[in-house]
Amino acid sequence: MKLIGAGLALAAMLLAGLAPLAAQERRAAATFDGAAALRHVERLVTIGPRTAGSAGGVRARQYIVEALRTAGVTARVEPFDADTPHGRLPMANIVAVLPGRRPDVILIAGHYDTKWFREFKFVGANDGGSSTALLIELARELRERPREYTYWIVWFDGEEAREAWTAVDSLYGSRRMAIELDKARRLPRAVIVADMIGDRNLGIRREASSTGWLTDIIWASAARLGHAPHFLPDSLAVEDDHAPFMRLGVPATLLIDFYYPPWHTPEDTLDKVSARSLQTVGSVLLDALPAIENALARPLGGRP
Ligand SMILES: [Zn+2]
C-alpha cells in the first residue's frame, strides 16, 4: 500500500468510483472545515439569544447534539441547576467523547450560552457562536481521525454572568464540571478553551494566566502554518472556562480574541465572523495536538 504513488491512487479511485485509497491518503493530514463551521454560526444566530436557562438555550443545545449526530458523534447532555442573581436556572453542559488509543483525556471546550441583556437582543455570533461552531467541526475531525489521547469536546453552559462578573456569577458550567471531575479523580490532563475566535480581523493574544508550554505549542503551530499575524506575541489576562481547571492544577490555555469592538453589543452579528478565521483557529489547534500529546507523555521534568 505504501508503494502506491499519488497518481496511481487517483487512477484507482477513478476506476473504482469509490475512494478507499484516496480516503487513506487523506487520513494522513488533519483537516478543518471553516466553511462548515461558519454555517453552524449562521444557524445558531438564527435561533436568536441563547442565554442559559432559556428556550433559546435549549434550542442551541438541540442544534449542537443534532449536528454532532449528523457527523456521527454521540454526545451526552449533563443537566444541572444553577443559583444565579436571576434565581435558580436549568443549565446543561454537552460532552462528546472521542476515544483515542489511550484513556487519558485532553479536554477542548468553549461556551454555547450567550450573555443575557435586558436592553437589546444579543445574538452572539462571535461570543458564543464561534466557539460552539468550531467545536462541532473539531469533534467531526477527531471522530474521523482518532488520536493517541482521548478527547472530550465540551460545550459549557452559563459561562456568561447574569449580572456583573463575580466568582459566583460566571462560569457556571465549567466550575461544575471541574469540581465533579476532581471529586471523581478524573480530571483531564490538559484543557484548551476557545472563545470569540471567529472575528474577521482575527488577533489572538497569549492569555497571561494560561500554562506557558501549552500556549507555546499552539503559537508554534500558528507560526509553522503561516498564521503568526493572527497569533500575536503580546499577552492579556482573561478569566474564562479554563480558570476552574487551572485552579485545580490542570495545564490549561485560553484562545481568545478579546479586542473585538462589537463585544457584548447588538453588533455581534454574523457579518463580523468569517470562515477563514474559524479555519485558521481550527487548523492551528489540530496541528498542535500531536505536540501537546508528546509533551504530556513526557515525564513532568521533560516538558518544554
Ligand atoms: Zn461574553
PDB file of C-alpha atoms and ligand atoms in Angstrom:
ATOM      1  CA  MET A   1       0.000   0.000   0.000  1.00  0.00           C
ATOM      2  CA  LYS A   2       2.764   2.396   0.878  1.00  0.00           C
ATOM      3  CA  LEU A   3       4.362   1.981  -2.514  1.00  0.00           C
ATOM      4  CA  ILE A   4       1.326   3.256  -4.406  1.00  0.00           C
ATOM      5  CA  GLY A   5       2.054   6.733  -5.744  1.00  0.00           C
ATOM      6  CA  ALA A   6      -0.444   9.552  -5.679  1.00  0.00           C
ATOM      7  CA  GLY A   7      -1.076   9.277  -9.426  1.00  0.00           C
ATOM      8  CA  LEU A   8      -1.838   5.578  -9.249  1.00  0.00           C
ATOM      9  CA  ALA A   9      -4.083   6.083  -6.246  1.00  0.00           C
ATOM     10  CA  LEU A  10      -6.029   8.691  -8.177  1.00  0.00           C
ATOM     11  CA  ALA A  11      -6.411   6.348 -11.171  1.00  0.00           C
ATOM     12  CA  ALA A  12      -7.574   3.532  -8.891  1.00  0.00           C
ATOM     13  CA  MET A  13     -10.052   5.869  -7.270  1.00  0.00           C
ATOM     14  CA  LEU A  14     -11.471   6.935 -10.624  1.00  0.00           C
ATOM     15  CA  LEU A  15     -11.722   3.334 -11.773  1.00  0.00           C
ATOM     16  CA  ALA A  16     -13.408   2.134  -8.644  1.00  0.00           C
ATOM     17  CA  GLY A  17     -15.780   5.079  -8.454  1.00  0.00           C
ATOM     18  CA  LEU A  18     -15.162   4.890  -4.726  1.00  0.00           C
ATOM     19  CA  ALA A  19     -12.373   6.410  -2.746  1.00  0.00           C
ATOM     20  CA  PRO A  20     -10.956   3.897  -0.280  1.00  0.00           C
ATOM     21  CA  LEU A  21      -7.370   4.595  -1.338  1.00  0.00           C
ATOM     22  CA  ALA A  22      -7.854   8.336  -1.509  1.00  0.00           C
ATOM     23  CA  ALA A  23      -9.508   8.223   1.898  1.00  0.00           C
ATOM     24  CA  GLN A  24      -6.440   6.535   3.327  1.00  0.00           C
ATOM     25  CA  GLU A  25      -4.147   9.113   1.743  1.00  0.00           C
ATOM     26  CA  ARG A  26      -6.251  11.888   3.252  1.00  0.00           C
ATOM     27  CA  ARG A  27      -6.105  10.281   6.679  1.00  0.00           C
ATOM     28  CA  ALA A  28      -2.502  11.436   6.943  1.00  0.00           C
ATOM     29  CA  ALA A  29      -3.436  15.103   7.198  1.00  0.00           C
ATOM     30  CA  ALA A  30      -5.921  16.535   9.659  1.00  0.00           C
ATOM     31  CA  THR A  31      -8.293  18.988   8.073  1.00  0.00           C
ATOM     32  CA  PHE A  32     -10.640  21.618   9.382  1.00  0.00           C
ATOM     33  CA  ASP A  33     -13.675  22.897   7.509  1.00  0.00           C
ATOM     34  CA  GLY A  34     -14.055  26.618   8.206  1.00  0.00           C
ATOM     35  CA  ALA A  35     -16.977  26.997   5.804  1.00  0.00           C
ATOM     36  CA  ALA A  36     -18.902  24.248   7.623  1.00  0.00           C
ATOM     37  CA  ALA A  37     -18.128  25.962  10.926  1.00  0.00           C
ATOM     38  CA  LEU A  38     -19.484  29.272   9.614  1.00  0.00           C
ATOM     39  CA  ARG A  39     -22.722  27.529   8.597  1.00  0.00           C
ATOM     40  CA  HIS A  40     -23.126  26.402  12.221  1.00  0.00           C
ATOM     41  CA  VAL A  41     -22.645  30.007  13.399  1.00  0.00           C
ATOM     42  CA  GLU A  42     -25.337  31.082  10.937  1.00  0.00           C
ATOM     43  CA  ARG A  43     -27.812  28.518  12.268  1.00  0.00           C
ATOM     44  CA  LEU A  44     -27.054  29.431  15.893  1.00  0.00           C
ATOM     45  CA  VAL A  45     -27.558  33.150  15.215  1.00  0.00           C
ATOM     46  CA  THR A  46     -30.900  32.322  13.573  1.00  0.00           C
ATOM     47  CA  ILE A  47     -32.044  30.821  16.900  1.00  0.00           C
ATOM     48  CA  GLY A  48     -31.524  34.269  18.454  1.00  0.00           C
ATOM     49  CA  PRO A  49     -30.402  34.828  22.072  1.00  0.00           C
ATOM     50  CA  ARG A  50     -29.217  31.563  23.649  1.00  0.00           C
ATOM     51  CA  THR A  51     -28.960  32.558  27.287  1.00  0.00           C
ATOM     52  CA  ALA A  52     -28.539  29.859  29.916  1.00  0.00           C
ATOM     53  CA  GLY A  53     -31.872  28.548  31.154  1.00  0.00           C
ATOM     54  CA  SER A  54     -33.882  29.997  28.233  1.00  0.00           C
ATOM     55  CA  ALA A  55     -35.835  28.387  25.380  1.00  0.00           C
ATOM     56  CA  GLY A  56     -33.114  29.678  23.016  1.00  0.00           C
ATOM     57  CA  GLY A  57     -30.523  27.885  25.113  1.00  0.00           C
ATOM     58  CA  VAL A  58     -32.485  24.642  24.804  1.00  0.00           C
ATOM     59  CA  ARG A  59     -32.714  25.082  21.026  1.00  0.00           C
ATOM     60  CA  ALA A  60     -28.956  25.744  20.784  1.00  0.00           C
ATOM     61  CA  ARG A  61     -28.334  22.554  22.747  1.00  0.00           C
ATOM     62  CA  GLN A  62     -30.633  20.589  20.421  1.00  0.00           C
ATOM     63  CA  TYR A  63     -28.836  22.052  17.407  1.00  0.00           C
ATOM     64  CA  ILE A  64     -25.396  21.043  18.724  1.00  0.00           C
ATOM     65  CA  VAL A  65     -26.472  17.489  19.583  1.00  0.00           C
ATOM     66  CA  GLU A  66     -28.179  17.073  16.201  1.00  0.00           C
ATOM     67  CA  ALA A  67     -25.207  18.494  14.242  1.00  0.00           C
ATOM     68  CA  LEU A  68     -22.939  16.065  16.095  1.00  0.00           C
ATOM     69  CA  ARG A  69     -25.267  13.164  15.359  1.00  0.00           C
ATOM     70  CA  THR A  70     -25.113  14.063  11.664  1.00  0.00           C
ATOM     71  CA  ALA A  71     -21.313  13.974  11.959  1.00  0.00           C
ATOM     72  CA  GLY A  72     -21.503  10.516  13.546  1.00  0.00           C
ATOM     73  CA  VAL A  73     -20.613  11.814  17.006  1.00  0.00           C
ATOM     74  CA  THR A  74     -22.642  10.823  20.075  1.00  0.00           C
ATOM     75  CA  ALA A  75     -22.900  13.470  22.767  1.00  0.00           C
ATOM     76  CA  ARG A  76     -24.252  13.358  26.284  1.00  0.00           C
ATOM     77  CA  VAL A  77     -26.108  16.210  27.927  1.00  0.00           C
ATOM     78  CA  GLU A  78     -25.328  16.855  31.591  1.00  0.00           C
ATOM     79  CA  PRO A  79     -28.134  18.938  33.114  1.00  0.00           C
ATOM     80  CA  PHE A  80     -27.776  20.833  36.383  1.00  0.00           C
ATOM     81  CA  ASP A  81     -29.453  23.679  38.239  1.00  0.00           C
ATOM     82  CA  ALA A  82     -27.520  26.849  38.963  1.00  0.00           C
ATOM     83  CA  ASP A  83     -28.271  29.540  41.543  1.00  0.00           C
ATOM     84  CA  THR A  84     -27.956  32.874  39.776  1.00  0.00           C
ATOM     85  CA  PRO A  85     -28.888  36.500  40.599  1.00  0.00           C
ATOM     86  CA  HIS A  86     -31.983  35.735  38.475  1.00  0.00           C
ATOM     87  CA  GLY A  87     -32.947  32.695  40.540  1.00  0.00           C
ATOM     88  CA  ARG A  88     -32.350  29.002  40.048  1.00  0.00           C
ATOM     89  CA  LEU A  89     -31.898  28.228  36.343  1.00  0.00           C
ATOM     90  CA  PRO A  90     -31.752  24.899  34.495  1.00  0.00           C
ATOM     91  CA  MET A  91     -28.465  24.609  32.587  1.00  0.00           C
ATOM     92  CA  ALA A  92     -26.664  21.776  30.808  1.00  0.00           C
ATOM     93  CA  ASN A  93     -23.159  21.029  29.584  1.00  0.00           C
ATOM     94  CA  ILE A  94     -22.720  18.918  26.457  1.00  0.00           C
ATOM     95  CA  VAL A  95     -19.910  16.365  26.218  1.00  0.00           C
ATOM     96  CA  ALA A  96     -18.712  14.423  23.170  1.00  0.00           C
ATOM     97  CA  VAL A  97     -16.128  11.713  23.888  1.00  0.00           C
ATOM     98  CA  LEU A  98     -13.760  10.802  21.047  1.00  0.00           C
ATOM     99  CA  PRO A  99     -11.818   7.759  22.217  1.00  0.00           C
ATOM    100  CA  GLY A 100      -8.110   7.561  21.400  1.00  0.00           C
ATOM    101  CA  ARG A 101      -5.582   4.765  21.832  1.00  0.00           C
ATOM    102  CA  ARG A 102      -5.102   5.703  25.480  1.00  0.00           C
ATOM    103  CA  PRO A 103      -7.711   6.678  28.071  1.00  0.00           C
ATOM    104  CA  ASP A 104      -6.001   9.916  29.217  1.00  0.00           C
ATOM    105  CA  VAL A 105      -8.193  12.876  28.346  1.00  0.00           C
ATOM    106  CA  ILE A 106      -7.443  16.188  26.666  1.00  0.00           C
ATOM    107  CA  LEU A 107     -10.453  18.459  27.024  1.00  0.00           C
ATOM    108  CA  ILE A 108     -11.231  21.068  24.370  1.00  0.00           C
ATOM    109  CA  ALA A 109     -14.060  23.386  25.309  1.00  0.00           C
ATOM    110  CA  GLY A 110     -15.975  26.583  24.779  1.00  0.00           C
ATOM    111  CA  HIS A 111     -19.278  28.089  25.869  1.00  0.00           C
ATOM    112  CA  TYR A 112     -22.512  27.931  23.910  1.00  0.00           C
ATOM    113  CA  ASP A 113     -24.594  30.303  26.001  1.00  0.00           C
ATOM    114  CA  THR A 114     -24.920  33.966  25.082  1.00  0.00           C
ATOM    115  CA  LYS A 115     -24.948  36.837  27.529  1.00  0.00           C
ATOM    116  CA  TRP A 116     -28.332  37.959  28.816  1.00  0.00           C
ATOM    117  CA  PHE A 117     -29.252  41.578  28.121  1.00  0.00           C
ATOM    118  CA  ARG A 118     -32.424  43.309  29.180  1.00  0.00           C
ATOM    119  CA  GLU A 119     -31.982  46.283  26.860  1.00  0.00           C
ATOM    120  CA  PHE A 120     -31.389  44.647  23.491  1.00  0.00           C
ATOM    121  CA  LYS A 121     -31.420  41.402  21.515  1.00  0.00           C
ATOM    122  CA  PHE A 122     -27.954  39.859  21.685  1.00  0.00           C
ATOM    123  CA  VAL A 123     -27.283  37.056  19.179  1.00  0.00           C
ATOM    124  CA  GLY A 124     -23.582  36.480  19.964  1.00  0.00           C
ATOM    125  CA  ALA A 125     -22.271  35.435  16.550  1.00  0.00           C
ATOM    126  CA  ASN A 126     -18.698  35.591  17.792  1.00  0.00           C
ATOM    127  CA  ASP A 127     -19.283  35.465  21.569  1.00  0.00           C
ATOM    128  CA  GLY A 128     -20.860  32.077  21.979  1.00  0.00           C
ATOM    129  CA  GLY A 129     -21.488  31.239  18.328  1.00  0.00           C
ATOM    130  CA  SER A 130     -17.939  30.937  17.010  1.00  0.00           C
ATOM    131  CA  SER A 131     -16.564  28.585  19.673  1.00  0.00           C
ATOM    132  CA  THR A 132     -19.720  26.461  19.546  1.00  0.00           C
ATOM    133  CA  ALA A 133     -19.290  26.024  15.797  1.00  0.00           C
ATOM    134  CA  LEU A 134     -15.537  25.411  15.976  1.00  0.00           C
ATOM    135  CA  LEU A 135     -16.049  22.591  18.475  1.00  0.00           C
ATOM    136  CA  ILE A 136     -18.645  20.836  16.317  1.00  0.00           C
ATOM    137  CA  GLU A 137     -16.189  20.669  13.414  1.00  0.00           C
ATOM    138  CA  LEU A 138     -13.306  19.667  15.710  1.00  0.00           C
ATOM    139  CA  ALA A 139     -15.415  16.786  17.026  1.00  0.00           C
ATOM    140  CA  ARG A 140     -16.147  15.663  13.460  1.00  0.00           C
ATOM    141  CA  GLU A 141     -12.446  15.686  12.610  1.00  0.00           C
ATOM    142  CA  LEU A 142     -11.394  13.832  15.772  1.00  0.00           C
ATOM    143  CA  ARG A 143     -14.013  11.159  15.153  1.00  0.00           C
ATOM    144  CA  GLU A 144     -12.778  10.619  11.605  1.00  0.00           C
ATOM    145  CA  ARG A 145      -9.115  10.662  12.629  1.00  0.00           C
ATOM    146  CA  PRO A 146      -8.808   9.452  16.230  1.00  0.00           C
ATOM    147  CA  ARG A 147      -5.604  10.403  18.008  1.00  0.00           C
ATOM    148  CA  GLU A 148      -3.371   8.924  20.681  1.00  0.00           C
ATOM    149  CA  TYR A 149      -5.217  10.626  23.551  1.00  0.00           C
ATOM    150  CA  THR A 150      -8.937  10.521  24.201  1.00  0.00           C
ATOM    151  CA  TYR A 151     -10.619  13.858  23.534  1.00  0.00           C
ATOM    152  CA  TRP A 152     -13.552  15.316  25.349  1.00  0.00           C
ATOM    153  CA  ILE A 153     -15.143  18.118  23.383  1.00  0.00           C
ATOM    154  CA  VAL A 154     -17.250  20.138  25.797  1.00  0.00           C
ATOM    155  CA  TRP A 155     -19.822  22.886  25.261  1.00  0.00           C
ATOM    156  CA  PHE A 156     -20.233  24.716  28.568  1.00  0.00           C
ATOM    157  CA  ASP A 157     -23.459  26.400  29.542  1.00  0.00           C
ATOM    158  CA  GLY A 158     -23.593  29.523  31.711  1.00  0.00           C
ATOM    159  CA  GLU A 159     -20.152  30.921  31.038  1.00  0.00           C
ATOM    160  CA  GLU A 160     -21.610  34.411  30.990  1.00  0.00           C
ATOM    161  CA  ALA A 161     -22.510  36.265  34.169  1.00  0.00           C
ATOM    162  CA  ARG A 162     -26.200  37.084  34.548  1.00  0.00           C
ATOM    163  CA  GLU A 163     -25.329  40.451  36.087  1.00  0.00           C
ATOM    164  CA  ALA A 164     -21.789  41.702  36.826  1.00  0.00           C
ATOM    165  CA  TRP A 165     -18.997  39.081  36.621  1.00  0.00           C
ATOM    166  CA  THR A 166     -18.158  37.621  40.046  1.00  0.00           C
ATOM    167  CA  ALA A 167     -16.716  34.343  41.338  1.00  0.00           C
ATOM    168  CA  VAL A 168     -20.254  33.001  41.850  1.00  0.00           C
ATOM    169  CA  ASP A 169     -21.960  34.706  38.892  1.00  0.00           C
ATOM    170  CA  SER A 170     -19.936  33.319  35.953  1.00  0.00           C
ATOM    171  CA  LEU A 171     -18.523  30.050  34.599  1.00  0.00           C
ATOM    172  CA  TYR A 172     -21.471  28.005  35.895  1.00  0.00           C
ATOM    173  CA  GLY A 173     -20.886  25.028  33.595  1.00  0.00           C
ATOM    174  CA  SER A 174     -17.097  24.827  33.795  1.00  0.00           C
ATOM    175  CA  ARG A 175     -16.981  25.314  37.574  1.00  0.00           C
ATOM    176  CA  ARG A 176     -19.436  22.479  37.972  1.00  0.00           C
ATOM    177  CA  MET A 177     -17.601  20.104  35.649  1.00  0.00           C
ATOM    178  CA  ALA A 178     -14.172  20.838  37.159  1.00  0.00           C
ATOM    179  CA  ILE A 179     -15.436  20.175  40.687  1.00  0.00           C
ATOM    180  CA  GLU A 180     -17.188  16.952  39.672  1.00  0.00           C
ATOM    181  CA  LEU A 181     -14.221  15.563  37.746  1.00  0.00           C
ATOM    182  CA  ASP A 182     -11.904  16.461  40.605  1.00  0.00           C
ATOM    183  CA  LYS A 183     -14.172  14.652  43.093  1.00  0.00           C
ATOM    184  CA  ALA A 184     -14.189  11.590  40.839  1.00  0.00           C
ATOM    185  CA  ARG A 185     -10.391  11.895  40.360  1.00  0.00           C
ATOM    186  CA  ARG A 186     -10.965  12.072  36.618  1.00  0.00           C
ATOM    187  CA  LEU A 187      -9.531  15.493  35.802  1.00  0.00           C
ATOM    188  CA  PRO A 188      -8.261  15.834  32.217  1.00  0.00           C
ATOM    189  CA  ARG A 189      -4.516  16.013  31.508  1.00  0.00           C
ATOM    190  CA  ALA A 190      -4.882  19.339  29.705  1.00  0.00           C
ATOM    191  CA  VAL A 191      -7.609  21.830  28.847  1.00  0.00           C
ATOM    192  CA  ILE A 192      -7.879  24.103  25.814  1.00  0.00           C
ATOM    193  CA  VAL A 193     -10.657  26.693  25.770  1.00  0.00           C
ATOM    194  CA  ALA A 194     -11.692  28.727  22.728  1.00  0.00           C
ATOM    195  CA  ASP A 195     -13.865  31.839  22.989  1.00  0.00           C
ATOM    196  CA  MET A 196     -14.550  34.600  20.427  1.00  0.00           C
ATOM    197  CA  ILE A 197     -12.276  33.121  17.784  1.00  0.00           C
ATOM    198  CA  GLY A 198     -14.392  33.919  14.706  1.00  0.00           C
ATOM    199  CA  ASP A 199     -13.640  37.661  14.354  1.00  0.00           C
ATOM    200  CA  ARG A 200     -12.922  38.585  10.719  1.00  0.00           C
ATOM    201  CA  ASN A 201      -9.993  40.684  11.975  1.00  0.00           C
ATOM    202  CA  LEU A 202      -8.519  37.840  13.963  1.00  0.00           C
ATOM    203  CA  GLY A 203      -5.882  38.741  16.555  1.00  0.00           C
ATOM    204  CA  ILE A 204      -5.428  36.241  19.381  1.00  0.00           C
ATOM    205  CA  ARG A 205      -3.131  37.273  22.193  1.00  0.00           C
ATOM    206  CA  ARG A 206      -1.482  34.962  24.718  1.00  0.00           C
ATOM    207  CA  GLU A 207      -3.626  34.679  27.836  1.00  0.00           C
ATOM    208  CA  ALA A 208      -1.424  35.631  30.751  1.00  0.00           C
ATOM    209  CA  SER A 209      -2.579  33.106  33.367  1.00  0.00           C
ATOM    210  CA  SER A 210      -2.578  30.144  30.943  1.00  0.00           C
ATOM    211  CA  THR A 211       0.025  27.365  31.107  1.00  0.00           C
ATOM    212  CA  GLY A 212       3.070  28.640  29.200  1.00  0.00           C
ATOM    213  CA  TRP A 213       4.194  25.452  27.463  1.00  0.00           C
ATOM    214  CA  LEU A 214       0.677  24.730  26.216  1.00  0.00           C
ATOM    215  CA  THR A 215       0.325  28.226  24.770  1.00  0.00           C
ATOM    216  CA  ASP A 216       3.858  27.984  23.275  1.00  0.00           C
ATOM    217  CA  ILE A 217       2.978  24.812  21.366  1.00  0.00           C
ATOM    218  CA  ILE A 218      -0.135  26.404  19.855  1.00  0.00           C
ATOM    219  CA  TRP A 219       1.761  29.579  18.888  1.00  0.00           C
ATOM    220  CA  ALA A 220       4.497  27.443  17.308  1.00  0.00           C
ATOM    221  CA  SER A 221       1.858  25.670  15.186  1.00  0.00           C
ATOM    222  CA  ALA A 222       0.411  29.029  14.154  1.00  0.00           C
ATOM    223  CA  ALA A 223       3.856  30.216  13.052  1.00  0.00           C
ATOM    224  CA  ARG A 224       4.543  26.977  11.174  1.00  0.00           C
ATOM    225  CA  LEU A 225       1.238  27.260   9.275  1.00  0.00           C
ATOM    226  CA  GLY A 226       1.847  30.910   8.392  1.00  0.00           C
ATOM    227  CA  HIS A 227      -0.764  32.244  10.831  1.00  0.00           C
ATOM    228  CA  ALA A 228       1.609  34.277  13.010  1.00  0.00           C
ATOM    229  CA  PRO A 229      -0.218  37.529  12.036  1.00  0.00           C
ATOM    230  CA  HIS A 230      -3.279  36.165  13.882  1.00  0.00           C
ATOM    231  CA  PHE A 231      -1.463  34.721  16.923  1.00  0.00           C
ATOM    232  CA  LEU A 232       0.232  37.745  18.424  1.00  0.00           C
ATOM    233  CA  PRO A 233       3.186  37.713  20.816  1.00  0.00           C
ATOM    234  CA  ASP A 234       1.732  40.129  23.387  1.00  0.00           C
ATOM    235  CA  SER A 235      -0.470  38.957  26.226  1.00  0.00           C
ATOM    236  CA  LEU A 236      -3.539  39.855  28.240  1.00  0.00           C
ATOM    237  CA  ALA A 237      -5.250  38.218  31.194  1.00  0.00           C
ATOM    238  CA  VAL A 238      -8.796  36.905  30.748  1.00  0.00           C
ATOM    239  CA  GLU A 239     -10.810  34.710  33.083  1.00  0.00           C
ATOM    240  CA  ASP A 240     -12.783  32.136  31.164  1.00  0.00           C
ATOM    241  CA  ASP A 241     -13.814  28.473  31.272  1.00  0.00           C
ATOM    242  CA  HIS A 242     -10.169  27.350  31.639  1.00  0.00           C
ATOM    243  CA  ALA A 243      -9.909  29.018  35.071  1.00  0.00           C
ATOM    244  CA  PRO A 244     -11.741  26.397  37.202  1.00  0.00           C
ATOM    245  CA  PHE A 245      -9.399  23.710  35.809  1.00  0.00           C
ATOM    246  CA  MET A 246      -6.274  25.823  36.288  1.00  0.00           C
ATOM    247  CA  ARG A 247      -7.191  26.331  39.944  1.00  0.00           C
ATOM    248  CA  LEU A 248      -7.135  22.545  40.311  1.00  0.00           C
ATOM    249  CA  GLY A 249      -3.659  22.322  38.779  1.00  0.00           C
ATOM    250  CA  VAL A 250      -4.630  21.177  35.274  1.00  0.00           C
ATOM    251  CA  PRO A 251      -2.462  22.655  32.483  1.00  0.00           C
ATOM    252  CA  ALA A 252      -4.827  24.886  30.519  1.00  0.00           C
ATOM    253  CA  THR A 253      -4.845  27.598  27.914  1.00  0.00           C
ATOM    254  CA  LEU A 254      -7.370  30.057  26.541  1.00  0.00           C
ATOM    255  CA  LEU A 255      -7.592  31.165  22.928  1.00  0.00           C
ATOM    256  CA  ILE A 256      -9.488  34.439  22.794  1.00  0.00           C
ATOM    257  CA  ASP A 257      -9.551  37.476  20.524  1.00  0.00           C
ATOM    258  CA  PHE A 258     -10.641  39.946  23.125  1.00  0.00           C
ATOM    259  CA  TYR A 259     -10.058  43.091  21.042  1.00  0.00           C
ATOM    260  CA  TYR A 260     -13.444  42.854  19.384  1.00  0.00           C
ATOM    261  CA  PRO A 261     -15.357  46.158  19.266  1.00  0.00           C
ATOM    262  CA  PRO A 262     -18.840  44.515  18.964  1.00  0.00           C
ATOM    263  CA  TRP A 263     -18.222  42.554  22.198  1.00  0.00           C
ATOM    264  CA  HIS A 264     -21.454  42.407  24.257  1.00  0.00           C
ATOM    265  CA  THR A 265     -23.262  44.794  21.897  1.00  0.00           C
ATOM    266  CA  PRO A 266     -26.125  44.296  19.406  1.00  0.00           C
ATOM    267  CA  GLU A 267     -23.432  44.455  16.696  1.00  0.00           C
ATOM    268  CA  ASP A 268     -22.004  40.981  17.465  1.00  0.00           C
ATOM    269  CA  THR A 269     -23.638  39.654  14.297  1.00  0.00           C
ATOM    270  CA  LEU A 270     -22.872  37.107  11.594  1.00  0.00           C
ATOM    271  CA  ASP A 271     -21.140  39.620   9.288  1.00  0.00           C
ATOM    272  CA  LYS A 272     -18.375  40.104  11.905  1.00  0.00           C
ATOM    273  CA  VAL A 273     -17.384  36.424  11.717  1.00  0.00           C
ATOM    274  CA  SER A 274     -15.521  34.702   8.879  1.00  0.00           C
ATOM    275  CA  ALA A 275     -14.996  31.131   7.715  1.00  0.00           C
ATOM    276  CA  ARG A 276     -11.329  31.997   7.270  1.00  0.00           C
ATOM    277  CA  SER A 277     -10.824  32.884  10.945  1.00  0.00           C
ATOM    278  CA  LEU A 278     -12.621  29.724  12.060  1.00  0.00           C
ATOM    279  CA  GLN A 279     -10.481  27.755   9.621  1.00  0.00           C
ATOM    280  CA  THR A 280      -7.293  29.368  10.953  1.00  0.00           C
ATOM    281  CA  VAL A 281      -8.017  28.514  14.577  1.00  0.00           C
ATOM    282  CA  GLY A 282      -9.278  25.014  13.771  1.00  0.00           C
ATOM    283  CA  SER A 283      -6.220  24.204  11.666  1.00  0.00           C
ATOM    284  CA  VAL A 284      -3.796  25.561  14.249  1.00  0.00           C
ATOM    285  CA  LEU A 285      -5.427  23.541  17.017  1.00  0.00           C
ATOM    286  CA  LEU A 286      -5.364  20.314  15.012  1.00  0.00           C
ATOM    287  CA  ASP A 287      -1.730  20.924  14.097  1.00  0.00           C
ATOM    288  CA  ALA A 288      -0.811  21.478  17.750  1.00  0.00           C
ATOM    289  CA  LEU A 289      -2.413  18.317  19.133  1.00  0.00           C
ATOM    290  CA  PRO A 290       0.431  15.868  18.343  1.00  0.00           C
ATOM    291  CA  ALA A 291       2.984  18.127  20.065  1.00  0.00           C
ATOM    292  CA  ILE A 292       0.688  18.596  23.060  1.00  0.00           C
ATOM    293  CA  GLU A 293       0.268  14.821  23.331  1.00  0.00           C
ATOM    294  CA  ASN A 294       4.046  14.338  23.118  1.00  0.00           C
ATOM    295  CA  ALA A 295       4.640  16.904  25.852  1.00  0.00           C
ATOM    296  CA  LEU A 296       2.066  15.241  28.113  1.00  0.00           C
ATOM    297  CA  ALA A 297       3.581  11.809  27.526  1.00  0.00           C
ATOM    298  CA  ARG A 298       6.952  13.039  28.754  1.00  0.00           C
ATOM    299  CA  PRO A 299       7.711  12.970  32.490  1.00  0.00           C
ATOM    300  CA  LEU A 300       6.919  16.325  34.151  1.00  0.00           C
ATOM    301  CA  GLY A 301      10.535  17.477  34.191  1.00  0.00           C
ATOM    302  CA  GLY A 302      10.873  16.865  30.476  1.00  0.00           C
ATOM    303  CA  ARG A 303       8.074  19.236  29.497  1.00  0.00           C
ATOM    304  CA  PRO A 304       9.064  22.178  27.372  1.00  0.00           C
TER     305      PRO A 304
HETATM  306 ZN    ZN B   1     -19.283  37.098  26.508  1.00  0.00          ZN
END
